[in-house]
Coordinates of C-alpha atoms in Angstrom, one line a residue:
X1 CA 14.6 55.8 19.9
X2 CA 14.9 52.6 17.9
X3 CA 11.8 50.9 16.7
X4 CA 12.7 47.6 18.5
X5 CA 13.1 49.5 21.8
X6 CA 9.7 51.2 21.4
X7 CA 8.1 47.9 20.7
X8 CA 9.6 46.3 23.8
X9 CA 8.5 49.2 26.0
X10 CA 5.0 49.0 24.5
X11 CA 4.8 45.3 25.2
X12 CA 5.9 45.7 28.8
X13 CA 3.5 48.6 29.4
X14 CA 0.7 46.6 27.9
X15 CA 1.2 43.7 30.2
X16 CA 1.7 45.8 33.3
X17 CA -1.3 48.0 32.6
X18 CA -3.6 45.0 32.2
X19 CA -3.1 44.2 35.9
X20 CA -5.3 47.2 36.7
X21 CA -8.2 46.0 34.6
X22 CA -11.2 44.9 36.7
X23 CA -11.5 41.1 36.6
X24 CA -15.2 41.0 35.7
X25 CA -14.9 37.7 33.9
X26 CA -13.4 36.1 37.0
X27 CA -16.4 37.3 39.0
X28 CA -18.7 35.7 36.5
X29 CA -16.8 32.5 36.8
X30 CA -17.5 32.4 40.5
X31 CA -21.3 32.1 40.0
X32 CA -22.4 28.8 41.5
X33 CA -24.6 27.4 38.8
X34 CA -24.7 24.0 40.6
X35 CA -27.1 25.7 43.1
X36 CA -29.4 26.6 40.2
X37 CA -29.9 22.9 39.3
X38 CA -30.1 20.7 42.3
X39 CA -31.7 17.8 40.5
X40 CA -29.8 15.9 37.8
X41 CA -33.0 15.1 35.9
X42 CA -33.8 18.8 35.8
X43 CA -30.4 19.4 34.2
X44 CA -31.0 16.6 31.6
X45 CA -34.5 18.0 30.9
X46 CA -33.1 21.4 30.3
X47 CA -29.8 20.7 28.4
X48 CA -30.4 17.1 27.2
X49 CA -27.4 15.7 29.0
X50 CA -25.5 15.4 32.3
X51 CA -21.9 14.5 32.8
X52 CA -21.0 12.2 35.7
X53 CA -17.3 11.6 36.7
X54 CA -16.8 7.8 36.7
X55 CA -13.1 7.0 36.3
X56 CA -12.8 5.1 39.5
X57 CA -16.0 3.1 38.8
X58 CA -14.7 2.2 35.4
X59 CA -11.4 1.1 36.8
X60 CA -9.3 3.8 35.2
X61 CA -7.0 5.2 37.9
X62 CA -4.1 6.6 35.8
X63 CA -2.2 9.5 37.2
X64 CA 0.1 11.5 35.0
X65 CA 3.6 12.6 36.2
X66 CA 5.4 15.5 34.7
X67 CA 9.1 15.3 33.9
X68 CA 11.9 16.5 36.1
X69 CA 14.4 18.2 33.8
X70 CA 18.1 19.4 33.9
X71 CA 18.8 21.4 37.1
X72 CA 20.0 24.3 34.9
X73 CA 16.3 25.0 34.3
X74 CA 15.0 23.8 37.7
X75 CA 13.8 27.3 38.5
X76 CA 11.2 27.2 35.8
X77 CA 10.7 23.4 35.5
X78 CA 6.9 23.6 36.3
X79 CA 6.2 25.7 33.2
X80 CA 8.6 24.0 30.8
X81 CA 7.4 20.5 32.0
X82 CA 3.8 21.5 31.7
X83 CA 2.8 19.1 28.9
X84 CA 2.8 15.4 28.3
X85 CA -0.7 14.3 29.6
X86 CA -2.4 12.7 26.6
X87 CA -5.2 10.3 25.7
X88 CA -5.9 8.4 22.5
X89 CA -8.9 6.1 21.8
X90 CA -8.3 2.9 19.9
X91 CA -9.9 -0.5 19.4
X92 CA -6.6 -2.3 19.4
X93 CA -8.0 -5.9 19.3
X94 CA -10.9 -5.3 16.9
X95 CA -13.6 -6.4 19.3
X96 CA -15.8 -3.4 18.6
X97 CA -15.1 -1.7 22.0
X98 CA -13.1 1.5 22.5
X99 CA -9.9 1.2 24.5
X100 CA -7.9 4.0 26.1
X101 CA -4.1 4.8 25.9
X102 CA -2.5 7.3 28.2
X103 CA 1.0 8.7 28.3
X104 CA 3.3 9.4 31.2
X105 CA 6.2 11.9 31.2
X106 CA 8.7 11.1 33.9
X107 CA 11.6 8.7 33.4
X108 CA 10.7 5.3 34.8
X109 CA 6.9 5.9 34.7
X110 CA 4.7 3.7 32.5
X111 CA 2.2 4.4 29.8
X112 CA -1.1 2.6 30.1
X113 CA -3.5 0.9 27.7
X114 CA -6.9 0.4 29.4
X115 CA -8.7 -2.4 27.6
X116 CA -12.5 -2.2 27.6
X117 CA -13.8 -5.4 29.2
X118 CA -17.3 -4.8 27.9
X119 CA -18.9 -5.0 31.4
X120 CA -18.5 -1.3 32.3
X121 CA -14.9 -1.7 33.5
X122 CA -11.3 -1.4 32.0
X123 CA -8.0 -3.1 32.8
X124 CA -4.5 -1.9 32.0
X125 CA -2.8 -4.3 29.6
X126 CA 0.0 -2.1 28.3
X127 CA 2.8 -4.0 30.2
X128 CA 1.5 -7.3 29.0
X129 CA 1.4 -6.1 25.4
X130 CA 4.8 -4.4 25.5
X131 CA 3.8 -0.7 25.2
X132 CA 4.2 0.5 28.8
X133 CA 8.0 0.9 29.3
X134 CA 8.6 3.7 26.8
X135 CA 9.9 6.4 29.2
X136 CA 13.4 4.9 29.7
X137 CA 16.5 6.8 30.7
X138 CA 18.3 8.4 27.8
X139 CA 15.4 8.0 25.3
X140 CA 13.2 10.9 26.4
X141 CA 9.6 10.8 27.7
X142 CA 6.2 10.6 26.1
X143 CA 4.2 13.6 25.0
X144 CA 1.3 11.8 23.2
X145 CA 0.3 9.0 20.9
X146 CA -1.7 8.3 17.8
X147 CA -3.0 5.1 16.2
X148 CA -3.3 4.2 12.6
X149 CA -3.0 1.0 10.4
X150 CA 0.3 1.7 8.6
X151 CA 0.5 -1.8 7.0
X152 CA -3.2 -2.2 6.2
X153 CA -3.5 -5.5 8.0
X154 CA -6.7 -4.5 9.8
X155 CA -5.1 -3.6 13.2
X156 CA -4.2 -0.2 14.5
X157 CA -0.5 0.5 15.0
X158 CA 0.9 2.8 17.6
X159 CA 3.1 5.9 17.3
X160 CA 4.3 7.6 20.5
X161 CA 5.8 11.1 20.1
X162 CA 8.2 12.3 22.8
X163 CA 10.6 14.8 23.9
X164 CA 13.2 12.3 22.8
X165 CA 13.3 9.3 20.5
X166 CA 9.9 8.8 18.8
X167 CA 8.6 5.2 19.0
X168 CA 6.7 3.1 16.5
X169 CA 5.0 -0.2 17.4
X170 CA 3.3 -2.7 15.0
X171 CA 0.1 -4.3 16.3
X172 CA 0.4 -8.1 16.2
X173 CA -3.3 -8.7 15.5
X174 CA -4.3 -7.6 19.0
X175 CA -2.0 -10.0 20.9
X176 CA 1.0 -7.7 21.4
X177 CA 3.2 -5.1 19.8
X178 CA 6.5 -5.2 18.1
X179 CA 8.8 -2.2 18.3
X180 CA 10.1 -1.1 14.8
X181 CA 11.4 2.4 15.5
X182 CA 14.9 2.0 14.0
X183 CA 13.9 -0.2 11.1
X184 CA 11.2 2.3 10.1
X185 CA 13.8 5.1 9.6
X186 CA 12.5 7.5 12.2
X187 CA 14.8 10.2 13.6
X188 CA 16.8 9.8 16.8
X189 CA 15.4 12.8 18.6
X190 CA 12.4 15.1 18.2
X191 CA 11.0 17.4 20.9
X192 CA 7.4 16.9 19.6
X193 CA 4.1 17.9 21.1
X194 CA 1.8 16.7 18.3
X195 CA 1.5 14.3 15.4
X196 CA -1.1 13.2 12.9
X197 CA -1.6 10.4 10.5
X198 CA -2.7 11.3 7.0
X199 CA -2.4 9.9 3.5
X200 CA -1.1 13.1 1.9
X201 CA -0.8 11.6 -1.7
X202 CA -3.8 9.2 -1.5
X203 CA -1.9 6.1 -2.4
X204 CA -3.5 4.0 0.3
X205 CA -0.6 4.2 2.8
X206 CA -0.7 6.3 6.0
X207 CA 2.0 9.0 6.2
X208 CA 3.1 10.6 9.4
X209 CA 3.4 14.3 10.3
X210 CA 5.3 15.1 13.5
X211 CA 5.4 18.6 14.9
X212 CA 8.4 19.8 16.8
X213 CA 8.2 22.3 19.6
X214 CA 11.7 22.8 21.2
X215 CA 14.7 22.4 18.8
X216 CA 15.7 18.8 18.2
X217 CA 19.2 19.6 19.5
X218 CA 17.8 20.1 23.0
X219 CA 18.2 17.2 25.4
X220 CA 16.3 18.4 28.5
X221 CA 18.2 16.0 30.8
X222 CA 21.7 17.0 29.5
X223 CA 21.5 20.6 28.5
X224 CA 24.6 22.2 26.9
X225 CA 23.1 25.6 26.9
X226 CA 20.2 27.5 28.5
X227 CA 19.4 29.4 25.2
X228 CA 16.5 27.1 24.5
X229 CA 13.5 29.4 24.8
X230 CA 11.7 31.2 21.9
X231 CA 13.5 34.1 20.3
X232 CA 10.4 36.2 20.2
X233 CA 7.1 36.3 22.1
X234 CA 5.1 36.9 18.8
X235 CA 7.2 35.7 15.9
X236 CA 9.5 33.0 17.1
X237 CA 11.3 31.0 14.4
X238 CA 13.8 29.0 16.4
X239 CA 11.5 26.1 17.4
X240 CA 11.7 22.4 16.5
X241 CA 11.4 21.1 13.0
X242 CA 8.2 19.8 11.6
X243 CA 8.5 16.5 9.7
X244 CA 6.4 14.7 7.1
X245 CA 7.4 11.0 6.8
X246 CA 6.2 9.3 3.7
X247 CA 5.2 5.6 4.1
X248 CA 7.1 3.5 1.6
X249 CA 4.8 0.5 2.0
X250 CA 7.7 -1.8 3.1
X251 CA 7.7 -0.8 6.8
X252 CA 9.9 2.2 6.3
X253 CA 9.3 6.0 6.2
X254 CA 11.2 8.7 4.2
X255 CA 11.5 12.3 5.3
X256 CA 9.8 14.4 2.6
X257 CA 9.4 17.6 4.6
X258 CA 11.6 19.9 2.6
X259 CA 10.5 18.5 -0.7
X260 CA 6.9 19.1 0.1
X261 CA 7.4 22.7 1.5
X262 CA 6.7 22.0 5.1
X263 CA 10.0 22.6 6.9
X264 CA 9.2 25.5 9.1
X265 CA 10.7 26.1 12.6
X266 CA 7.8 27.6 14.5
X267 CA 6.8 26.4 18.0
X268 CA 4.1 23.9 17.0
X269 CA 1.7 22.6 19.7
X270 CA -1.0 21.1 17.6
X271 CA -1.7 19.9 14.1
X272 CA -4.7 18.4 12.3
X273 CA -5.5 17.3 8.8
X274 CA -8.7 17.5 6.7
X275 CA -9.7 18.3 3.2
X276 CA -10.8 21.9 3.5
X277 CA -11.2 22.8 -0.2
X278 CA -12.9 19.6 -1.5
X279 CA -9.8 18.7 -3.6
X280 CA -9.8 15.2 -2.3
X281 CA -6.5 15.7 -0.6
X282 CA -5.9 16.4 3.1
X283 CA -4.7 19.9 4.1
X284 CA -2.9 20.8 7.3
X285 CA -3.7 23.3 10.0
X286 CA -0.9 24.0 12.4
X287 CA -1.3 25.8 15.7
X288 CA 1.9 27.6 16.8
X289 CA 2.9 29.0 20.1
X290 CA 4.7 32.4 20.0
X291 CA 3.4 33.1 16.5
X292 CA 0.8 32.8 13.8
X293 CA -1.1 29.7 12.9
X294 CA -0.4 28.1 9.5
X295 CA -2.7 26.6 6.8
X296 CA -1.0 24.4 4.2
X297 CA -3.1 23.5 1.2
X298 CA -2.3 20.1 -0.4
X299 CA -1.4 20.6 -4.0
X300 CA -2.7 17.3 -5.4
X301 CA -0.3 15.2 -3.4
X302 CA 2.7 17.0 -4.9
X303 CA 3.4 19.4 -2.1
X304 CA 1.9 21.9 0.2
X305 CA 1.2 25.7 -0.3
X306 CA 1.3 28.0 2.7
X307 CA -2.1 29.7 2.4
X308 CA -2.5 31.1 5.9
X309 CA -2.3 34.8 5.0
X310 CA -4.4 34.5 1.8
X311 CA -7.1 32.6 3.7
X312 CA -7.1 35.3 6.4
X313 CA -5.7 33.1 9.2
X314 CA -2.0 33.9 9.3
X315 CA -1.8 37.5 10.5
X316 CA -2.3 37.8 14.2
X317 CA 0.3 36.1 16.4
X318 CA -1.1 34.3 19.4
X319 CA -0.4 31.1 21.4
X320 CA -2.1 28.4 19.4
X321 CA -2.4 25.2 21.3
X322 CA -5.1 23.0 19.7
X323 CA -6.8 22.4 16.4
X324 CA -10.3 21.0 15.9
X325 CA -12.6 20.8 12.9
X326 CA -16.4 21.0 13.1
X327 CA -19.4 21.6 10.9
X328 CA -20.9 23.9 13.5
X329 CA -23.8 25.3 11.3
X330 CA -24.8 22.0 9.5
X331 CA -24.0 23.5 6.1
X332 CA -21.4 21.0 4.9
X333 CA -18.4 23.3 5.7
X334 CA -15.7 22.8 8.3
X335 CA -14.9 25.5 10.8
X336 CA -11.5 25.5 12.6
X337 CA -11.2 26.0 16.4
X338 CA -7.8 27.0 17.8
X339 CA -7.3 27.6 21.6
X340 CA -5.2 30.4 22.9
X341 CA -4.7 32.2 26.2
X342 CA -7.2 34.4 28.1
X343 CA -6.4 35.6 31.6
X344 CA -8.8 38.2 33.0
X345 CA -7.0 41.4 33.9
X346 CA -3.7 40.2 32.3
X347 CA -3.9 38.9 28.7
X348 CA -6.9 38.5 26.4
X349 CA -5.7 36.8 23.3
X350 CA -8.9 34.8 23.0
X351 CA -9.6 31.6 21.2
X352 CA -10.1 31.5 17.4
X353 CA -13.0 30.1 15.5
X354 CA -12.2 30.3 11.8
X355 CA -15.4 30.0 9.8
X356 CA -15.5 29.9 6.0
X357 CA -16.8 33.2 4.6
X358 CA -19.3 33.5 1.7
X359 CA -16.4 34.5 -0.5
X360 CA -14.5 31.3 0.2
X361 CA -14.1 29.0 -2.8
X362 CA -12.2 25.8 -3.4
X363 CA -9.7 27.8 -5.4
X364 CA -9.3 30.5 -2.7
X365 CA -10.3 29.6 0.9
X366 CA -11.2 32.5 3.1
X367 CA -11.9 32.4 6.8
X368 CA -13.1 34.9 9.4
X369 CA -12.6 34.6 13.1
X370 CA -16.1 34.5 14.6
X371 CA -15.1 33.3 18.1
X372 CA -16.3 36.6 19.7
X373 CA -19.5 36.7 17.7
X374 CA -20.4 33.2 18.6
X375 CA -19.3 33.4 22.3
X376 CA -16.4 31.0 22.4
X377 CA -13.4 33.4 22.4
X378 CA -12.9 33.9 26.2
X379 CA -11.8 30.7 27.8
X380 CA -8.8 30.8 30.0
X381 CA -5.4 29.2 29.4
X382 CA -6.7 26.8 26.8
X383 CA -5.3 23.5 25.7
X384 CA -7.3 20.8 24.1
X385 CA -10.6 21.8 22.4
X386 CA -13.0 19.3 20.9
X387 CA -16.3 19.6 18.9
X388 CA -18.7 17.0 20.2
X389 CA -22.5 16.7 20.1
X390 CA -23.1 16.1 23.8
X391 CA -26.9 15.8 23.7
X392 CA -27.4 14.3 20.2
X393 CA -29.5 17.3 19.1
X394 CA -27.6 17.6 15.8
X395 CA -25.5 20.6 16.8
X396 CA -21.8 20.3 17.7
X397 CA -20.9 21.6 21.1
X398 CA -17.5 22.5 22.3
X399 CA -15.4 21.3 25.2
X400 CA -12.2 23.1 26.1
X401 CA -9.5 22.1 28.6
X402 CA -8.0 24.9 30.7
X403 CA -5.3 25.6 33.2
X404 CA -1.5 26.0 33.0
X405 CA 0.4 25.5 36.3
X406 CA -1.6 25.2 39.6
X407 CA 0.7 25.5 42.6
X408 CA 0.5 27.6 45.8
X409 CA -3.0 29.1 46.0
X410 CA -3.1 32.9 46.1
X411 CA 0.3 33.4 44.3
X412 CA 0.8 34.6 40.8
X413 CA 3.7 34.4 38.3
X414 CA 2.2 36.6 35.7
X415 CA 3.9 39.8 36.7
X416 CA 7.4 38.3 36.4
X417 CA 6.4 36.6 33.1
X418 CA 5.3 39.9 31.7
X419 CA 8.7 41.5 32.3
X420 CA 10.5 38.7 30.5
X421 CA 8.4 38.5 27.3
X422 CA 8.8 42.3 26.9
X423 CA 12.5 41.9 26.7
X424 CA 14.6 41.7 23.5
X425 CA 15.6 38.5 21.8
X426 CA 18.7 37.9 23.9
X427 CA 16.6 38.2 27.1
X428 CA 13.8 35.9 26.0
X429 CA 15.8 33.2 24.5
X430 CA 17.9 32.4 27.6
X431 CA 16.1 30.4 30.3
X432 CA 18.6 31.9 32.9
X433 CA 16.8 35.2 32.4
X434 CA 13.4 33.8 33.3
X435 CA 12.4 34.5 37.0
X436 CA 12.2 31.5 39.3
X437 CA 8.6 30.3 39.8
X438 CA 9.2 29.5 43.5
X439 CA 6.0 27.5 43.8
X440 CA 3.8 30.2 42.3
X441 CA 0.7 29.5 40.4
X442 CA 0.6 30.5 36.7
X443 CA -2.9 30.6 35.4
X444 CA -3.8 27.6 37.5
X445 CA -7.0 26.3 39.2
X446 CA -9.0 27.1 36.1
X447 CA -12.2 25.2 35.1
X448 CA -12.8 23.6 31.8
X449 CA -15.5 25.0 29.5
X450 CA -18.5 23.4 27.9
X451 CA -20.2 25.6 25.3
X452 CA -23.5 24.4 24.0
X453 CA -24.3 25.2 20.3
X454 CA -27.8 26.7 19.8
X455 CA -27.7 25.9 16.1
X456 CA -28.2 29.6 15.2
X457 CA -24.7 30.9 15.5
X458 CA -24.3 31.2 19.3
X459 CA -22.7 29.1 22.1
X460 CA -23.6 29.2 25.8
X461 CA -21.2 28.2 28.6
X462 CA -22.9 25.6 30.8
X463 CA -20.1 23.5 32.4
X464 CA -21.0 24.2 36.0
X465 CA -24.6 23.2 35.4
X466 CA -24.1 20.0 33.5
X467 CA -21.4 18.5 35.7
X468 CA -18.3 19.2 33.7
X469 CA -16.5 21.4 36.3
X470 CA -12.9 20.5 36.8
X471 CA -10.1 22.7 38.1
X472 CA -7.1 20.5 37.4
X473 CA -4.5 21.5 34.8
X474 CA -6.3 19.7 31.9
X475 CA -4.5 19.0 28.6
X476 CA -6.0 16.5 26.3
X477 CA -9.7 15.7 25.6
X478 CA -11.0 12.8 23.7
X479 CA -14.5 11.4 23.2
X480 CA -15.8 7.9 22.7
X481 CA -19.0 6.0 23.3
X482 CA -17.5 3.8 26.0
X483 CA -20.6 1.9 26.9
X484 CA -22.1 1.7 23.4
X485 CA -25.3 3.4 24.3
X486 CA -25.4 6.1 21.6
X487 CA -24.0 9.0 23.7
X488 CA -20.5 10.2 23.6
X489 CA -18.5 10.1 26.8
X490 CA -15.5 12.4 27.6
X491 CA -12.0 11.5 28.6
X492 CA -9.8 14.2 30.0
X493 CA -6.0 13.8 30.6
X494 CA -4.7 16.2 33.3
X495 CA -1.1 17.3 33.6
X496 CA 0.6 15.9 36.7
X497 CA -2.8 14.6 37.9
X498 CA -5.4 11.9 37.5
X499 CA -7.4 11.1 34.4
X500 CA -11.1 12.0 34.6
X501 CA -13.8 10.2 32.6
X502 CA -17.3 11.7 32.3
X503 CA -20.1 9.3 31.6
X504 CA -22.7 11.1 29.4
X505 CA -26.3 10.7 30.7
X506 CA -28.9 11.8 28.1
X507 CA -32.6 12.1 28.0
X508 CA -32.9 9.5 25.3
X509 CA -35.3 11.7 23.3
X510 CA -32.8 12.4 20.5
X511 CA -31.7 10.0 17.8
X512 CA -28.2 9.4 16.4
X513 CA -26.3 7.5 13.8
X514 CA -22.7 6.1 13.8
X515 CA -20.4 5.3 10.9
X516 CA -17.3 3.0 11.1
X517 CA -15.5 3.3 7.8
X518 CA -13.0 0.7 6.5
X519 CA -10.8 1.4 3.5
X520 CA -9.8 -1.1 0.8
X521 CA -8.3 1.0 -2.0
X522 CA -7.8 3.7 0.7
X523 CA -5.9 3.2 3.9
X524 CA -7.5 0.6 6.0
X525 CA -8.2 3.1 8.9
X526 CA -10.1 5.3 6.4
X527 CA -8.2 8.3 7.8
X528 CA -9.1 11.3 5.7
X529 CA -12.4 9.9 4.5
X530 CA -15.3 12.5 4.5
X531 CA -18.9 11.6 5.3
X532 CA -21.7 14.1 4.7
X533 CA -25.0 13.2 6.3
X534 CA -28.2 14.8 4.7
X535 CA -31.3 15.1 6.9
X536 CA -34.1 17.5 7.5
X537 CA -32.8 19.9 4.8
X538 CA -29.4 20.1 6.5
X539 CA -26.1 18.5 5.9
X540 CA -23.3 17.7 8.3
X541 CA -19.7 17.0 7.2
X542 CA -17.3 14.9 9.3
X543 CA -13.8 13.7 8.7
X544 CA -12.1 10.5 9.9
X545 CA -9.2 11.9 12.0
X546 CA -5.7 10.7 12.5
X547 CA -5.3 12.8 15.6
X548 CA -6.4 16.3 16.5
X549 CA -7.0 18.9 19.2
X550 CA -4.1 18.8 21.7
X551 CA -2.3 15.5 22.3
X552 CA -5.4 13.5 21.7
X553 CA -7.2 11.2 19.3
X554 CA -10.9 10.4 19.7
X555 CA -12.8 7.3 18.5
X556 CA -12.4 6.5 14.9
X557 CA -16.1 6.0 14.1
X558 CA -18.1 9.1 13.2
X559 CA -21.1 10.1 15.4
X560 CA -24.0 12.2 14.1
X561 CA -26.7 13.5 16.4
X562 CA -30.1 13.8 14.7
X563 CA -32.3 15.5 17.3
X564 CA -35.8 14.3 17.2
X565 CA -35.7 13.3 13.6
X566 CA -36.1 9.6 12.9
X567 CA -35.1 9.6 9.2
X568 CA -31.9 10.3 7.3
X569 CA -32.1 11.0 3.6
X570 CA -28.7 9.8 2.6
X571 CA -25.0 9.6 3.5
X572 CA -22.4 10.6 1.0
X573 CA -18.9 9.1 1.6
X574 CA -15.8 10.5 -0.1
X575 CA -13.0 8.0 0.2
X576 CA -9.3 9.1 0.1
X577 CA -8.9 7.0 -3.1
X578 CA -11.2 9.4 -4.8
X579 CA -14.2 7.0 -5.0
X580 CA -17.6 8.1 -3.7
X581 CA -20.4 6.1 -2.2
X582 CA -24.0 6.9 -1.2
X583 CA -26.2 5.2 1.3
X584 CA -29.9 6.0 1.2
X585 CA -32.3 5.9 4.2
X586 CA -29.9 4.2 6.7
X587 CA -31.3 2.9 9.9
X588 CA -30.8 5.2 12.9
X589 CA -29.6 4.6 16.4
X590 CA -26.9 2.2 15.5
X591 CA -23.3 2.2 14.2
X592 CA -23.0 1.2 10.5
X593 CA -19.8 -0.5 9.4
X594 CA -19.2 0.7 5.8
X595 CA -16.4 -1.0 3.7
X596 CA -15.1 0.9 0.7
X597 CA -16.4 -1.0 -2.4
X598 CA -13.5 -2.9 -4.0
X599 CA -15.0 -2.5 -7.5
X600 CA -16.2 1.1 -7.0

């Protein structure tokens, strides 16, 4: 018997056998922790915070609509059209208040920019400013958005990645936006599910990485073939192109992907950038569906080196869907969290938490997956995952969005799915071979997870107790201090459903400190800047992000919880330009605006 046949039989047997496994984890999920804590104050006293859903009160009533695609794939439209709900946080008019941008994904629907009015409410101004009507016939539909100041004029510009023509808008000093897509030199069509701003060569100009998922030849509304699916369940290489566009400083971008060693064709769902080896240059972590995740180390701005295998990350194929960085042990080192799939009794890939080992050096990064050891491996069908200090105790907690396709209750598509993914390449790649969903649920009605960090290497799941329960098909998660009270609130974008915003109520006993960084030699957004806060014998590293997790971007300013400590020794800032800066004994419980010294 041929090896490929043996493998296919083994995969099928593996999936089918798992249906007989007792669903102990599902039983544990059904424990009603809400009954254990009837009083909100009791919850706050115990955990330090409580989450209250407040989207209607805030005036944010956005509902995402999924796309309806070519009738040739109508039978599996719900699973193909299962992405597109996104959220990004921006202060578009520089008034110091975080605003919220949401994408929609059906032709004719509008994206929304909710402006923070400063009185506890928001108002949608996207149409007034010219960034609502992006999902127009023949141009594709929105999958997400990221903000960055590409011309260093002090205002954040908007990039919308789509299944279709990507769109770039310049910010007219907070009064409106000018579309510059064609003049910027962007491609005509990319089926992208992620993007990130970074200054890969530290020249003070933001460059753009766009991650393709489906092949860029695929037009979902005018299919010429149904052979559009992955060519392997574990090692697919027929996905969309990834692109790195270099900012030329004159309003145009040039494709440098191949020259820099980044032109892979995996099925990328998420990408994030951070300096992981203290070289001063941003590296890239790429989460791939149907394959292994990738780590690209920046070679001094001259190119990228694929270091996934040498770092211990690029061996086990899973379904990578989100990338988040966090200094979870307050040791000045960034861990990497990648969500995957866990379905009790069916498939237990588990999420990954890549933690630097003791053998890790700047010359040779080494990571070990400690998700199981730390208790954050078994989620469900995970999408966005974000590190966030929810109670300001100084330890980064973890919020994970779950749920794939919620449809007819009591039905299940997993059995048919298992038969397809166990087939050979010619079976998997053709959408015609995929069984019709017929209204069946596919890992739906799952609750999001909140894992609290105990500061000693373990996390505890507390979502039902603290008010974070939600069984919509959640996708993107962002955080921002919406009411400027020193606690981070959560914004959750749900596929084919309403946005949910959770106001964070805290005990007030813990202190905090915020940093808003502004570049001068570096890019004005300070994306890629590293801040290390030293307090109480500990140090916490944070990076200014140009987009991370899944289809999301959180507030630009960095937020440090301090617990009960009322003093900070110093803050070390490493600017992308290579300059360093120290701030000693900063005042706590406020946001410091720090401008990169011009004469540093």
